[in-house]
Coordinates of C-alpha atoms and ligand atoms in Angstrom, one line a residue:
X1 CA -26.4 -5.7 -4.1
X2 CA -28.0 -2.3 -4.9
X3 CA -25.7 0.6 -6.2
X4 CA -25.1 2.9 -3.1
X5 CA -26.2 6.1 -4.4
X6 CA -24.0 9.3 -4.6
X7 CA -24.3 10.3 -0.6
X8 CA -24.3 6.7 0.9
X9 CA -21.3 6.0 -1.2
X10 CA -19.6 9.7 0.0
X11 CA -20.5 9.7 3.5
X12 CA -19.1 6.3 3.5
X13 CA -15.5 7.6 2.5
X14 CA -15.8 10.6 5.1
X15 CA -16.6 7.2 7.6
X16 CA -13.6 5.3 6.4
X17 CA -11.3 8.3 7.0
X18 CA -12.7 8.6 10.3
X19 CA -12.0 5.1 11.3
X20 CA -9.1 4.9 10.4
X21 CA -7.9 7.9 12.2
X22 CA -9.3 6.4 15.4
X23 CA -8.4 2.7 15.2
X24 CA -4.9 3.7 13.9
X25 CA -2.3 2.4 16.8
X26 CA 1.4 4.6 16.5
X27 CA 3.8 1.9 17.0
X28 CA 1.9 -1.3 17.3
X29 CA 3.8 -4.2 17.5
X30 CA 3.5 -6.1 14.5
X31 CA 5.3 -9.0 12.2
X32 CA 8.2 -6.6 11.1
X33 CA 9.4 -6.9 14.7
X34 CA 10.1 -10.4 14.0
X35 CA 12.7 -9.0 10.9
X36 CA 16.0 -7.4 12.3
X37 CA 19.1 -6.7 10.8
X38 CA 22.4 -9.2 11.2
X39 CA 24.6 -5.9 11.9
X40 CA 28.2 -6.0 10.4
X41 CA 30.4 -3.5 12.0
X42 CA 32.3 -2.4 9.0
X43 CA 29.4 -1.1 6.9
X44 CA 32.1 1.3 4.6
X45 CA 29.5 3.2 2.8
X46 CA 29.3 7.2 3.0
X47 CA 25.6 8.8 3.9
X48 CA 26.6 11.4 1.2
X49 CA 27.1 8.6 -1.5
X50 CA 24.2 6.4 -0.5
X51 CA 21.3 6.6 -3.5
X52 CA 17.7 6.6 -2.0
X53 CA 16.0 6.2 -5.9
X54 CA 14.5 3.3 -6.7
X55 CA 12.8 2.2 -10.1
X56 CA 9.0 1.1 -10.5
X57 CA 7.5 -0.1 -13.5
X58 CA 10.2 1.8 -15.7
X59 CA 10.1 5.1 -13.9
X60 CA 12.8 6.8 -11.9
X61 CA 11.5 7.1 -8.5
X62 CA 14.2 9.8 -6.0
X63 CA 12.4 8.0 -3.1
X64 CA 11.9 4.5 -2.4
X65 CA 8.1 5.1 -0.6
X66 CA 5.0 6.4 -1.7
X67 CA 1.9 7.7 0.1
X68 CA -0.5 4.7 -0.8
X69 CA -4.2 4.9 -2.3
X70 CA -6.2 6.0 0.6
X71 CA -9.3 8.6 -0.2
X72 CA -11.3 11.2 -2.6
X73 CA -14.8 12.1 -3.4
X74 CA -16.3 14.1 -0.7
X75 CA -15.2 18.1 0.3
X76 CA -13.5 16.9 3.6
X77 CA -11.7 14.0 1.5
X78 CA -10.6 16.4 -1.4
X79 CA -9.1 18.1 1.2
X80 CA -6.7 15.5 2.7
X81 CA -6.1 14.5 -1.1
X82 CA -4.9 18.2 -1.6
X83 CA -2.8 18.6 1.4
X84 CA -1.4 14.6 0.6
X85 CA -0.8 15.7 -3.0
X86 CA 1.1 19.2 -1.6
X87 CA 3.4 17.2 0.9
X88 CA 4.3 14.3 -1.6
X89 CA 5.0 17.2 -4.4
X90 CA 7.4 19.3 -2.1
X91 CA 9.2 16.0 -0.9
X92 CA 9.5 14.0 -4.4
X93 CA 7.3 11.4 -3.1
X94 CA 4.4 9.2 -5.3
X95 CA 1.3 9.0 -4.4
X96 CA -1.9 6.9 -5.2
X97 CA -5.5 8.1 -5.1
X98 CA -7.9 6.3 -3.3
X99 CA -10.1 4.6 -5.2
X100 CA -12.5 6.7 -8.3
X101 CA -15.4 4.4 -8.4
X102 CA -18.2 7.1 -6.7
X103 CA -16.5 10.0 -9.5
X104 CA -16.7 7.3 -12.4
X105 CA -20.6 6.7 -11.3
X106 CA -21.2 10.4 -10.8
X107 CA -18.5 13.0 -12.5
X108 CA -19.5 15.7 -10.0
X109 CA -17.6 14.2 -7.4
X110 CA -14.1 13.8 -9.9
X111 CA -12.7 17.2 -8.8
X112 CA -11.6 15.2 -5.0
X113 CA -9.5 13.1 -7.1
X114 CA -8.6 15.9 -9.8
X115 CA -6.9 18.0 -7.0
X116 CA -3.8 15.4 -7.0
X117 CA -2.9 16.0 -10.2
X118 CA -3.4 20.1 -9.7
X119 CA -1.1 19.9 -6.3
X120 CA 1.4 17.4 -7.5
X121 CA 1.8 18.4 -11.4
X122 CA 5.2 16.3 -11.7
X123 CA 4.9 13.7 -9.1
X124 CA 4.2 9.8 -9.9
X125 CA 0.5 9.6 -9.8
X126 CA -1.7 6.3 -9.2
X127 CA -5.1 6.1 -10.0
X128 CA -7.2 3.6 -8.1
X129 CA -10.4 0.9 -9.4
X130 CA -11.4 -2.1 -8.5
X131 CA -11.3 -5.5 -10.3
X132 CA -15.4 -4.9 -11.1
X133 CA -15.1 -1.7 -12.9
X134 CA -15.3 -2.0 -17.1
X135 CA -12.4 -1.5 -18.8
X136 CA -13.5 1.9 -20.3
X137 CA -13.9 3.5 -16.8
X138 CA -10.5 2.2 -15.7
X139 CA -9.2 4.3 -18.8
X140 CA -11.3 7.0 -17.5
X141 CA -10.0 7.0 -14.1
X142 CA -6.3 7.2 -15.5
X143 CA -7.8 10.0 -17.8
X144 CA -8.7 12.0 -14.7
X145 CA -6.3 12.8 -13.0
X146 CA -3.8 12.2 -15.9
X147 CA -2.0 9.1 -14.1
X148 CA 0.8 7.3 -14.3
X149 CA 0.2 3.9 -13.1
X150 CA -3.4 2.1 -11.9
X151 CA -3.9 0.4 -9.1
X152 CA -6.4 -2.5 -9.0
X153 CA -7.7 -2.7 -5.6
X154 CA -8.6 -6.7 -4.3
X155 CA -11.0 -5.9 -1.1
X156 CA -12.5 -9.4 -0.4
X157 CA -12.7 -9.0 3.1
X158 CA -13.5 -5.4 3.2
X159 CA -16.8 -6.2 0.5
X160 CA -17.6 -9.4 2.8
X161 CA -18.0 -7.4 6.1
X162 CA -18.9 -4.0 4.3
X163 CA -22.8 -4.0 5.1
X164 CA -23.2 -2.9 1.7
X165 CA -20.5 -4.6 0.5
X166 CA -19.9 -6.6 -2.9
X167 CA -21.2 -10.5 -2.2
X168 CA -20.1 -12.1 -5.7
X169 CA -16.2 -12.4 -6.4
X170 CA -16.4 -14.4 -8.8
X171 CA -15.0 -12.7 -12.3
X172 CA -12.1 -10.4 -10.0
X173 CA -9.1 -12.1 -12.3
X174 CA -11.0 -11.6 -15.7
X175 CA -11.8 -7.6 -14.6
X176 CA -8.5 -7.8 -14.0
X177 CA -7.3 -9.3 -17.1
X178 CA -9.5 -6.7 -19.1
X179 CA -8.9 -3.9 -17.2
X180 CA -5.0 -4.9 -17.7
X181 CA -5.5 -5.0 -21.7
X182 CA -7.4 -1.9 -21.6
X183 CA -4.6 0.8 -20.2
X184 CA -1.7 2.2 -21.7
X185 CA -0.2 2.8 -18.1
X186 CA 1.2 0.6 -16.1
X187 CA -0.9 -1.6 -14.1
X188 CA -0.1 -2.3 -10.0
X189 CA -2.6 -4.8 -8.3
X190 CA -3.0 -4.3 -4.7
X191 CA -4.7 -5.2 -1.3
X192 CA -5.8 -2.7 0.9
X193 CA -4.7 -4.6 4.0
X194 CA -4.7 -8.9 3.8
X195 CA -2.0 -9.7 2.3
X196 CA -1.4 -11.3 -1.4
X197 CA -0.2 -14.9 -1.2
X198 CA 2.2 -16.3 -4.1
X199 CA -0.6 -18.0 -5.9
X200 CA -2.2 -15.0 -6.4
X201 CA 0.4 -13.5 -7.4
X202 CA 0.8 -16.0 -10.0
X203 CA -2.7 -15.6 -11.2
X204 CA -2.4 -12.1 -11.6
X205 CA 1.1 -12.9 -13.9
X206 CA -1.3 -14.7 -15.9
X207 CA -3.4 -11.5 -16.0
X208 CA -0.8 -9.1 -17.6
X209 CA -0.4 -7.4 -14.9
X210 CA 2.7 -5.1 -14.7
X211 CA 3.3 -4.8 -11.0
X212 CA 1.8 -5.9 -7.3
X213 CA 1.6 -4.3 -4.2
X214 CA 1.3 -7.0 -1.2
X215 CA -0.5 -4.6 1.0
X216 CA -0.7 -6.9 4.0
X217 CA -1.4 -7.4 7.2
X218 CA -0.3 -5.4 10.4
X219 CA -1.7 -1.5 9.9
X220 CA -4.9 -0.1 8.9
X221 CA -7.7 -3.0 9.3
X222 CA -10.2 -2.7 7.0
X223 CA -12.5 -5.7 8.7
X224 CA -12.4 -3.8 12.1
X225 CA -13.5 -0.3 10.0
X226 CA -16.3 -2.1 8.1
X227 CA -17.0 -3.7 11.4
X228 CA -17.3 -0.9 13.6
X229 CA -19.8 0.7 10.6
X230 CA -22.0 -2.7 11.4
X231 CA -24.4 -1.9 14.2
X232 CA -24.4 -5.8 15.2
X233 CA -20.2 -5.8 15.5
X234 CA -20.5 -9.3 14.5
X235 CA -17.3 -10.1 12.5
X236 CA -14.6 -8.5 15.3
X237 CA -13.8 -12.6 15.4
X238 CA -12.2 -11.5 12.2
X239 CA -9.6 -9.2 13.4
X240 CA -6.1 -10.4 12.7
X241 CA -7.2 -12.0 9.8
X242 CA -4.3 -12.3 6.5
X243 CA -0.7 -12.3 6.0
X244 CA 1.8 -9.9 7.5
X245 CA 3.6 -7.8 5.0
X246 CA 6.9 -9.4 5.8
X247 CA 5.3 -12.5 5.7
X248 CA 4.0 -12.0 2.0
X249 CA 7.4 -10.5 0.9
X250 CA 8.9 -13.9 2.3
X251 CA 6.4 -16.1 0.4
X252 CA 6.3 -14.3 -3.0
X253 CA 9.7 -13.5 -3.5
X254 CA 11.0 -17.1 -1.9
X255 CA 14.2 -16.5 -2.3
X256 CA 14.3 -16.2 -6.1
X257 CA 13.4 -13.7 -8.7
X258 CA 9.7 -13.2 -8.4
X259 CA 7.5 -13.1 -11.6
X260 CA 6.4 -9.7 -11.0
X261 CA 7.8 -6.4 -9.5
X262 CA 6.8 -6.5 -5.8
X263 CA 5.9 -3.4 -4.2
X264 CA 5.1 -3.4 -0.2
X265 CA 2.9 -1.8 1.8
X266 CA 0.5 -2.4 5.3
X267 CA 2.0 -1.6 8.8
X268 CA 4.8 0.6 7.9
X269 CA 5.4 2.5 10.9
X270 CA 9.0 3.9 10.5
X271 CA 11.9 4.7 7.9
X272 CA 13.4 0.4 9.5
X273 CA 10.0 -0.8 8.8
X274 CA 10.7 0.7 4.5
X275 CA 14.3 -0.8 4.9
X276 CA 13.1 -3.9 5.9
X277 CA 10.7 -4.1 3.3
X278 CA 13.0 -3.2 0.6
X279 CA 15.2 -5.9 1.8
X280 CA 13.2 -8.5 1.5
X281 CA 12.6 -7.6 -2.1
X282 CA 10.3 -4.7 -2.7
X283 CA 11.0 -2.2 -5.2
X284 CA 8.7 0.5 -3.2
X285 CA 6.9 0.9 -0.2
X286 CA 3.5 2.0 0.2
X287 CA 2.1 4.1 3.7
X288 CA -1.2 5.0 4.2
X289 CA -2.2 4.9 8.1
X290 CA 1.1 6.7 9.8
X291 CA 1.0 9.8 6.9
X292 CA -3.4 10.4 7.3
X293 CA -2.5 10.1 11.0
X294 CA 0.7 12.8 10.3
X295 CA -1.3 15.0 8.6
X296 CA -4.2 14.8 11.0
X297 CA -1.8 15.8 13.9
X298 CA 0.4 17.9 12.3
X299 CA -0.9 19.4 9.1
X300 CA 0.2 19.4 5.9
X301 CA 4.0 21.4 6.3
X302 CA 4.1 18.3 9.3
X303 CA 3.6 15.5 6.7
X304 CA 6.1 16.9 4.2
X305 CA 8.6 17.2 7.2
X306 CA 7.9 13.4 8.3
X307 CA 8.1 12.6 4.5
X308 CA 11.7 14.7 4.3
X309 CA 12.6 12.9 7.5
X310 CA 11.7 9.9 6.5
X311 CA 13.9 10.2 3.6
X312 CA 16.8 11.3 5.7
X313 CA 16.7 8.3 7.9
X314 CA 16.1 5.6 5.3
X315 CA 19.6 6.7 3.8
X316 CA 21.4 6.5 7.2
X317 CA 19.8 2.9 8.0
X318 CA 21.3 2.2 4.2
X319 CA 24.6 3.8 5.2
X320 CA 24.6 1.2 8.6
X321 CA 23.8 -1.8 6.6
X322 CA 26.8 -1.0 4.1
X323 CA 24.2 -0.6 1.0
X324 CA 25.1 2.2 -1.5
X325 CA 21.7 1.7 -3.2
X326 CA 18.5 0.1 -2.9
X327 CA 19.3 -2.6 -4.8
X328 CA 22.1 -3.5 -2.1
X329 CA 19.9 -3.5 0.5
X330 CA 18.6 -7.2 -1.0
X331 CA 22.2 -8.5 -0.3
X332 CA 22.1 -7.9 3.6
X333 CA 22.3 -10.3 6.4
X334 CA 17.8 -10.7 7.9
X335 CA 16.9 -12.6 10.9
X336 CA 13.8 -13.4 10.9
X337 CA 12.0 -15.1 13.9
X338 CA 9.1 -15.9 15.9
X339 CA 5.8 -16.3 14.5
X340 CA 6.7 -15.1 11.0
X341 CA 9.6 -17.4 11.2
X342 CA 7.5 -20.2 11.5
X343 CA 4.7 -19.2 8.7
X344 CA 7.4 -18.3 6.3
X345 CA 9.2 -21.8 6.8
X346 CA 5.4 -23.3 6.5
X347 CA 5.4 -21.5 3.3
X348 CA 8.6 -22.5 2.3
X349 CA 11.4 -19.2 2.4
X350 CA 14.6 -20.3 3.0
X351 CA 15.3 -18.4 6.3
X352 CA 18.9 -19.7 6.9
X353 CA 19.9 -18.3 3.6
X354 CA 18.6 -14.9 4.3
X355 CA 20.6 -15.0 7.4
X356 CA 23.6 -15.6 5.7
X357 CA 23.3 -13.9 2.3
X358 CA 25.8 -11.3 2.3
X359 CA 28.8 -13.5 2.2
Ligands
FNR401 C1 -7.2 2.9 2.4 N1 -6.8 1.9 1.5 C2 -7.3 1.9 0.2 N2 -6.8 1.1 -0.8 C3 -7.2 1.2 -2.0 O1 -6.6 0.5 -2.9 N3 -8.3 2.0 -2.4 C4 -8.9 2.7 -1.4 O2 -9.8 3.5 -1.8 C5 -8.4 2.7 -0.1 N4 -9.0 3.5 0.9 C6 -8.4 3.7 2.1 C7 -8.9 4.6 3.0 C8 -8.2 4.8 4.2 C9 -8.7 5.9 5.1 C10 -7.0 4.1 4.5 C11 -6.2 4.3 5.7 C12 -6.6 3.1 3.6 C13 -5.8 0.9 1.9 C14 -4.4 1.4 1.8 O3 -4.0 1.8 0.5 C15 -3.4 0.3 2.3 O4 -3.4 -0.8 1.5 C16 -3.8 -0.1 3.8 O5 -4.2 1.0 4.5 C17 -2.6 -0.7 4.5 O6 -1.6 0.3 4.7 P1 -1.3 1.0 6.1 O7 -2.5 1.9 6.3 O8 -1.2 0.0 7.1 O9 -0.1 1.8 5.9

């Protein structure tokens, strides 16, 4: 495929943020209604003694979710990046860039990205690549906006529908590999949206990868975006398509110690939908749709509210479940049933155990 040149590759981004804005649903039904809590009516635990922090790739974190890689490069997108940066600052909150590739092809545009850093001088910054960029620019896009962690994004399906989109996957684990040796941060592969299975999480252990971020199914659709940019529409057939976020927490952790941190994110809707995730085994918990579609409604003193409140009510849903930290929260009794139930027994988690675990 050709390059896209500086404005196709911007206006592209401004699209992106559009769509998702519009195809966003607030309160969708998706797989982590099929995960509910066993609840014990005992819980002894004190809101006031409950610990929120959590601890990814060696770093103290004070809250156990981040605002995940979403945008950057264009003056409406360093906009939302500022006002992202500003709410995840004032609430202690990490927060990921979207990805650098149009400010690594043309340094003009770096200042979208930049503006995280500038808001958010002390939060836990993630730069953002994907698998095809050459190790020098992924040291470059850590350089930018002084980072500390990489994400590598893995977009099949988004390149695959994307008109423009990427057509040969081949060498994605070797740009990872390199990309891996290459930076003195720590890096977190992710999906933007399909889900990672166990065997690629596997691969990318074999990779040196430090940590992954499942980034599944059930929020913001990246084959209906790159779909509604095609004038022909003729991949909607595709929509659905990937594992629930649940349902890769329940394959790559299995019931045992994975080989990698997990991080979660895709379909996070509310502080339960975070708890869930953390008790099936993430460390952290990624949200991009709900806190664009926040700060689109309600500006950005709204986000850092929803981010504060968010905070609040993950530590009374820990307080009800009887878990004094995050950690805990991996020893409480999950049902999990339906459709996810039946993929995740497919894929072989031990559902009765999980139900049970707490004893
Ligand atoms: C994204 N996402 C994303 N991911 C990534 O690694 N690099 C990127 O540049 C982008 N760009 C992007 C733009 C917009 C507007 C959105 C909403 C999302 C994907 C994102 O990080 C996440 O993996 C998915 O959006 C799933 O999470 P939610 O939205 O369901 O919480």
């Amino acid at each position: 495929m050709s390059r896209p040149t500086r404005r196709e590759h911007a206006s592209r981004k401004d699209e992106h943020l559009e769509l998702a804005l519009r195809l966003h649903r607030t309160d969708r039904p998706n797989a982590f209604d099929d995960v509910s809590f066993v609840h014990h009516a005992l819980p002894a635990a004190s809101t006031r003694e409950v610990d929120v922090s959590t601890s990814v790739c060696g770093s103290p974190w004070p809250v156990p979710f981040y605002v995940n890689a979403m945008t950057g490069g264009t003056p409406a997108t360093a906009r939302v990046n500022a006002d992202l940066a500003r709410g995840a600052a004032a609430a202690g909150v990490a927060i990921a860039c979207g990805s650098q590739h149009v400010a690594l092809r043309d340094p003009g545009c770096a200042d979208g990205f930049e503006v995280i850093r500038r808001e958010a001088p002390h939060a836990f910054v993630l730069a953002n690549v994907g698998p095809t960029v050459s190790p020098e620019q992924a040291v470059r896009a850590v350089e930018m906006i002084g980072a500390d962690a990489l994400q590598v994004h893995l977009n099949a399906a988004q390149e695959l529908v994307m008109p423009e989109g990427d057509r040969d996957l081949r060498h994605w684990s070797r740009g990872v590999a390199d990309i891996a040796a290459a930076v003195d941060v720590p890096v977190v592969v992710k999906e933007v949206g399909f889900g990672l299975s166990r065997r690629t999480v596997e691969t990318l252990a074999g990779c040196g990868v430090d940590a992954v971020d499942v980034a599944g199914a059930g929020g913001t659709d990246f084959i209906a975006i790159e779909n509604a940019r095609r004038p022909d529409q003729d991949y909607s057939y595709l929509s659905g398509w990937g594992q629930p976020t649940a349902l890769c927490l329940l394959e790559a952790l299995g019931g045992e110690d994975p080989r990698l941190p997990v991080l979660a994110s895709g379909g996070v809707r509310n502080p339960l939908d975070v708890v869930r995730c953390l008790a099936l085994g993430a460390c952290a918990v990624g949200v991009s749709g709900h806190f664009l579609r926040t700060l689109s409604g309600r500006g950005a003193h709204g986000l850092e509210q929803e981010l504060r409140t968010w905070t609040e009510h993950v530590r009374t849903l820990m307080t009800l479940l009887g878990a004094p930290d995050v950690r805990a929260l991996r020893r409480t009794d999950v049902l999990v049933m339906g459709r996810t139930a039946e993929q995740a027994r497919l894929l072989g988690a031990d559902l009765d155990r999980l139900a049970r675990r707490s004893g």
